[in-house]
CSV table of N, CA and C in Angstrom, one decimal:
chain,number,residue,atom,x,y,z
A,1,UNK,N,0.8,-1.2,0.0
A,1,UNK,CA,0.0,0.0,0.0
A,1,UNK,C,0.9,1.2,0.0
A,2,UNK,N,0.9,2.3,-1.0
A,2,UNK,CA,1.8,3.4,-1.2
A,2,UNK,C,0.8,4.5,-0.5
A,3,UNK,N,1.4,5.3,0.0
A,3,UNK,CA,0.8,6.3,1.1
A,3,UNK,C,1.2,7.5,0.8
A,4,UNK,N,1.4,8.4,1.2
A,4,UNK,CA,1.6,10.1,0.2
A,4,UNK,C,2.8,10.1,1.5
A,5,UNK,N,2.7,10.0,2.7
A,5,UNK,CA,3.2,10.6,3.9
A,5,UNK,C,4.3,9.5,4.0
A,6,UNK,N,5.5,10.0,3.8
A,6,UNK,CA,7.0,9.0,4.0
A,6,UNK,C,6.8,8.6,5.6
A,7,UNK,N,7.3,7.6,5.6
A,7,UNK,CA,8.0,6.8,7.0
A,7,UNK,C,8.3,8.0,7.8
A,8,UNK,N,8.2,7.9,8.9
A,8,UNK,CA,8.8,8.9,9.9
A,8,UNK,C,10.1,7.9,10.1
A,9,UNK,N,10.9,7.3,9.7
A,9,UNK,CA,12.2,6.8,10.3
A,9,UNK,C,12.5,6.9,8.5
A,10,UNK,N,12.0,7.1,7.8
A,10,UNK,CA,13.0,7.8,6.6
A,10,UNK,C,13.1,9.0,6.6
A,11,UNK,N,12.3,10.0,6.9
A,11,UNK,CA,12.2,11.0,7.7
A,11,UNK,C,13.9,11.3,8.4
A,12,UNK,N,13.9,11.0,9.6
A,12,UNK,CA,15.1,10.5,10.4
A,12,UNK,C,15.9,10.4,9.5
A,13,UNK,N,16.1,9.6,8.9
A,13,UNK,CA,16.9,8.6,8.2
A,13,UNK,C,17.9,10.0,7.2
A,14,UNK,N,17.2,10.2,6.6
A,14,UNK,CA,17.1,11.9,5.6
A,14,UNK,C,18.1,13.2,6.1
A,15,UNK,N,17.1,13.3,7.5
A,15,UNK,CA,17.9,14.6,8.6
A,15,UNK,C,19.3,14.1,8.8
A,16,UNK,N,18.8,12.9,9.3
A,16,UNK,CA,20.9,12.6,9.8
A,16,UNK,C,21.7,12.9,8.7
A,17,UNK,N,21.1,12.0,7.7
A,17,UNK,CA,22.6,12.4,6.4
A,17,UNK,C,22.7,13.5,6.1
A,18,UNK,N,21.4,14.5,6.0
A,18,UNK,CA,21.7,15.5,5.5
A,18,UNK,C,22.6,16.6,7.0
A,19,UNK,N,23.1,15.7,8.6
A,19,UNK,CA,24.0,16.1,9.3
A,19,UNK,C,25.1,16.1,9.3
A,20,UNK,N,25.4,14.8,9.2
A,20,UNK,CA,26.2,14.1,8.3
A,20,UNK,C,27.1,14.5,7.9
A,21,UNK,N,26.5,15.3,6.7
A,21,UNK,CA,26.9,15.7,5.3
A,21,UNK,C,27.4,16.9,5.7
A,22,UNK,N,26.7,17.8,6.2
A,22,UNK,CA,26.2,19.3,6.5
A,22,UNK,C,28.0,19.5,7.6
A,23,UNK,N,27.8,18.9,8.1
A,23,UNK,CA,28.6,18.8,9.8
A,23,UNK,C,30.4,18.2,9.3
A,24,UNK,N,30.7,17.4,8.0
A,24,UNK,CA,31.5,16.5,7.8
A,24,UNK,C,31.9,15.9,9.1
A,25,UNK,N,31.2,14.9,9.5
A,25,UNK,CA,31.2,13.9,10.4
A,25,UNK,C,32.3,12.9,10.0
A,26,UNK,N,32.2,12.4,8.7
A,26,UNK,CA,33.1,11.7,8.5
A,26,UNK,C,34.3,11.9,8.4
A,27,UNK,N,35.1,13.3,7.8
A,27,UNK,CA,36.1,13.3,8.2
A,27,UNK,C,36.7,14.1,9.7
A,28,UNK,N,35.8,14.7,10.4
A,28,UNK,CA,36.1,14.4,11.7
A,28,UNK,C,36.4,13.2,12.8
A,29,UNK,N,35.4,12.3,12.2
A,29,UNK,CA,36.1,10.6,12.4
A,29,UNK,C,36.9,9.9,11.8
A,30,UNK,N,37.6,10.4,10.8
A,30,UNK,CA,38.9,10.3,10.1
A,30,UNK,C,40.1,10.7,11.1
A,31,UNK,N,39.8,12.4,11.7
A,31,UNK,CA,40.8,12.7,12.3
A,31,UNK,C,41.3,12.9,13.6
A,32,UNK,N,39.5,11.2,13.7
A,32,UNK,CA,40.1,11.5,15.4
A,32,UNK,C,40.4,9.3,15.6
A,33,UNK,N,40.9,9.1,13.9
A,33,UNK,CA,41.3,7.9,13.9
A,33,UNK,C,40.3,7.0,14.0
A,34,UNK,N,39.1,7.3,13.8
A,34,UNK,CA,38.1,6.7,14.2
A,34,UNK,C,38.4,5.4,12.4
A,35,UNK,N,38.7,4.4,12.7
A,35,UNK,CA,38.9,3.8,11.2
A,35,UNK,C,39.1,2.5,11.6
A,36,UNK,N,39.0,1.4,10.0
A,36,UNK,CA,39.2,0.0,10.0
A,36,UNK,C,39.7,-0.1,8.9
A,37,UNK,N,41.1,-1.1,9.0
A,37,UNK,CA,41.7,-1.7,8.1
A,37,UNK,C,40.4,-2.2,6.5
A,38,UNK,N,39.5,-3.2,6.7
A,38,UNK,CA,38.4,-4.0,5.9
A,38,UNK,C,37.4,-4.4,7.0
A,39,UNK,N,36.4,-4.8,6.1
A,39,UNK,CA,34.6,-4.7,6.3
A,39,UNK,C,34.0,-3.5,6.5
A,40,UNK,N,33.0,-3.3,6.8
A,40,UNK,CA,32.0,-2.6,7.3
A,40,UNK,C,32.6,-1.0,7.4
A,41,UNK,N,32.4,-0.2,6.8
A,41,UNK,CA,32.8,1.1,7.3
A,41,UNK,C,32.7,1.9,8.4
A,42,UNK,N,33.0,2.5,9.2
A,42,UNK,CA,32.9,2.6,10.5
A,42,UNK,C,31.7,3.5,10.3
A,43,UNK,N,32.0,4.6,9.7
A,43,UNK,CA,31.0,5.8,9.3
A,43,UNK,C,29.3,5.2,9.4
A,44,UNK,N,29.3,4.1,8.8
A,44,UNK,CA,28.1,3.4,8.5
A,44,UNK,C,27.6,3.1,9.6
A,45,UNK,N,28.9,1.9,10.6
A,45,UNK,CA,28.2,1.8,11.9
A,45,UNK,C,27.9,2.5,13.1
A,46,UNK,N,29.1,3.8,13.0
A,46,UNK,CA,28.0,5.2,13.7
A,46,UNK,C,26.9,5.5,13.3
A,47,UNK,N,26.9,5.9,12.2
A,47,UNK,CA,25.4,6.1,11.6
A,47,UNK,C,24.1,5.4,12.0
A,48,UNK,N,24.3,3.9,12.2
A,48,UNK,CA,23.4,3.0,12.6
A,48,UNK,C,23.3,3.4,13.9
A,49,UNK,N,24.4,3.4,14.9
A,49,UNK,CA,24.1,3.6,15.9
A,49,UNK,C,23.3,4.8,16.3
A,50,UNK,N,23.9,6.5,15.6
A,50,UNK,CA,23.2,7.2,16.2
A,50,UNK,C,21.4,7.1,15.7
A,51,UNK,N,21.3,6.5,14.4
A,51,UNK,CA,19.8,6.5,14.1
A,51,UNK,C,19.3,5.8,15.4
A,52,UNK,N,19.6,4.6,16.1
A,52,UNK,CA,18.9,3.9,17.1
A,52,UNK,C,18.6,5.0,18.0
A,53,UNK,N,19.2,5.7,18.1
A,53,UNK,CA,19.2,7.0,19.5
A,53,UNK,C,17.5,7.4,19.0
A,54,UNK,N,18.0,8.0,18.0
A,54,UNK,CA,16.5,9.1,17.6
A,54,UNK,C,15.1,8.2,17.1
A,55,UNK,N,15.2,7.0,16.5
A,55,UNK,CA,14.0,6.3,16.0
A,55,UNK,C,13.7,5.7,17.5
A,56,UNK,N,14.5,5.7,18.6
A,56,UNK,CA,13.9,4.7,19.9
A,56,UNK,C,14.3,3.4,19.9
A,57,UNK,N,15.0,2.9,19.2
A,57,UNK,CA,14.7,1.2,18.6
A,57,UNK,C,15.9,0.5,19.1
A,58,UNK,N,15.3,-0.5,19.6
A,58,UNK,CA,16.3,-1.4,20.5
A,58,UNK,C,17.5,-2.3,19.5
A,59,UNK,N,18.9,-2.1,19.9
A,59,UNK,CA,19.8,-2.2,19.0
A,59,UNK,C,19.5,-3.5,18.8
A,60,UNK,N,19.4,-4.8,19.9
A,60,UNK,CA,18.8,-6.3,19.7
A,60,UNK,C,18.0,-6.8,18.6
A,61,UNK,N,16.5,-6.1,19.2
A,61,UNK,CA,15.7,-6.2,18.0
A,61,UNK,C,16.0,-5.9,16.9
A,62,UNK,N,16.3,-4.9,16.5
A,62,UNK,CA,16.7,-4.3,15.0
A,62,UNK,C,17.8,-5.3,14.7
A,63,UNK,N,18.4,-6.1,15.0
A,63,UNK,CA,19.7,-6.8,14.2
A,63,UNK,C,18.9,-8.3,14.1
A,64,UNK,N,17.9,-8.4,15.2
A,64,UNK,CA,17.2,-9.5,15.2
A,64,UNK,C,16.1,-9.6,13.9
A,65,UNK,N,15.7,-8.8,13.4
A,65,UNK,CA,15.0,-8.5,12.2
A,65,UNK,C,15.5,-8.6,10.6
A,66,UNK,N,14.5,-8.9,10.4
A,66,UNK,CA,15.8,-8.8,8.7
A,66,UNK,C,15.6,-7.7,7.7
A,67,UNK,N,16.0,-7.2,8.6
A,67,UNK,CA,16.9,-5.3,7.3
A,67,UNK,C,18.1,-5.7,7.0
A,68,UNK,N,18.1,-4.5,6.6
A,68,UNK,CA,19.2,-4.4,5.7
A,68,UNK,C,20.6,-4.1,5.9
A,69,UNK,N,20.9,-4.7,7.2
A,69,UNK,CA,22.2,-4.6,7.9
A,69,UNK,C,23.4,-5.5,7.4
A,70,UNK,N,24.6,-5.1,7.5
A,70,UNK,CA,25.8,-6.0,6.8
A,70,UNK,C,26.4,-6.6,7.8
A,71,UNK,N,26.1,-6.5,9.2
A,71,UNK,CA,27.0,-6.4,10.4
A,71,UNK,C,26.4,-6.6,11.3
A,72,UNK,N,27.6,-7.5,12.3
A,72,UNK,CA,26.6,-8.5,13.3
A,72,UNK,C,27.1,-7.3,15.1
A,73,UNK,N,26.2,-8.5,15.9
A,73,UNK,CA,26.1,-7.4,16.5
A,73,UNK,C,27.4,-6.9,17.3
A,74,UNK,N,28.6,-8.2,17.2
A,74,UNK,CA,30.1,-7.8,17.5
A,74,UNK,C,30.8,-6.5,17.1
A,75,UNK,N,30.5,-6.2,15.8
A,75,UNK,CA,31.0,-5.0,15.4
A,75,UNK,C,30.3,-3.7,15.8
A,76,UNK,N,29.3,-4.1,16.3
A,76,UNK,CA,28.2,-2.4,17.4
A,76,UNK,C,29.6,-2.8,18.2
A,77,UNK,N,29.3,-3.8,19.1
A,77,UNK,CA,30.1,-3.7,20.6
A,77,UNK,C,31.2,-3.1,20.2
């Protein structure tokens, strides 16, 4: 069923990147060494984490669900 009124967590989803972006987050986490050799980009897994902040959503359940995550829950910890 298509609805006129977006997701309120694409919503979210939208604001952060466009903070993100706006703020250069990422290379501030560049130069405070925030990095990995391979897999998962760190940037990404901040990202994930700070959206849990603002959508409310329990980091468990959300990894327990099947979206669209690349990354288990060792790499949150």
């Amino acid at each position: 069923m298509n609805t006129i009124i977006p997701n309120k967590d694409d919503k979210i989803k939208s604001t952060v990147d466009k903070f993100f972006k706006n703020n250069k987050i990422s290379s501030i986490l560049k130069q405070c060494n925030f990095s990995n050799e391979n897999g998962v980009p760190c940037i990404t897994v901040f990202k994930f984490i700070f959206l849990l902040v603002f959508t409310g959503k329990n980091l468990y359940r959300t990894l327990e669900s099947n979206c669209n995550i690349n990354f288990s829950k060792d790499t949150v910890y």
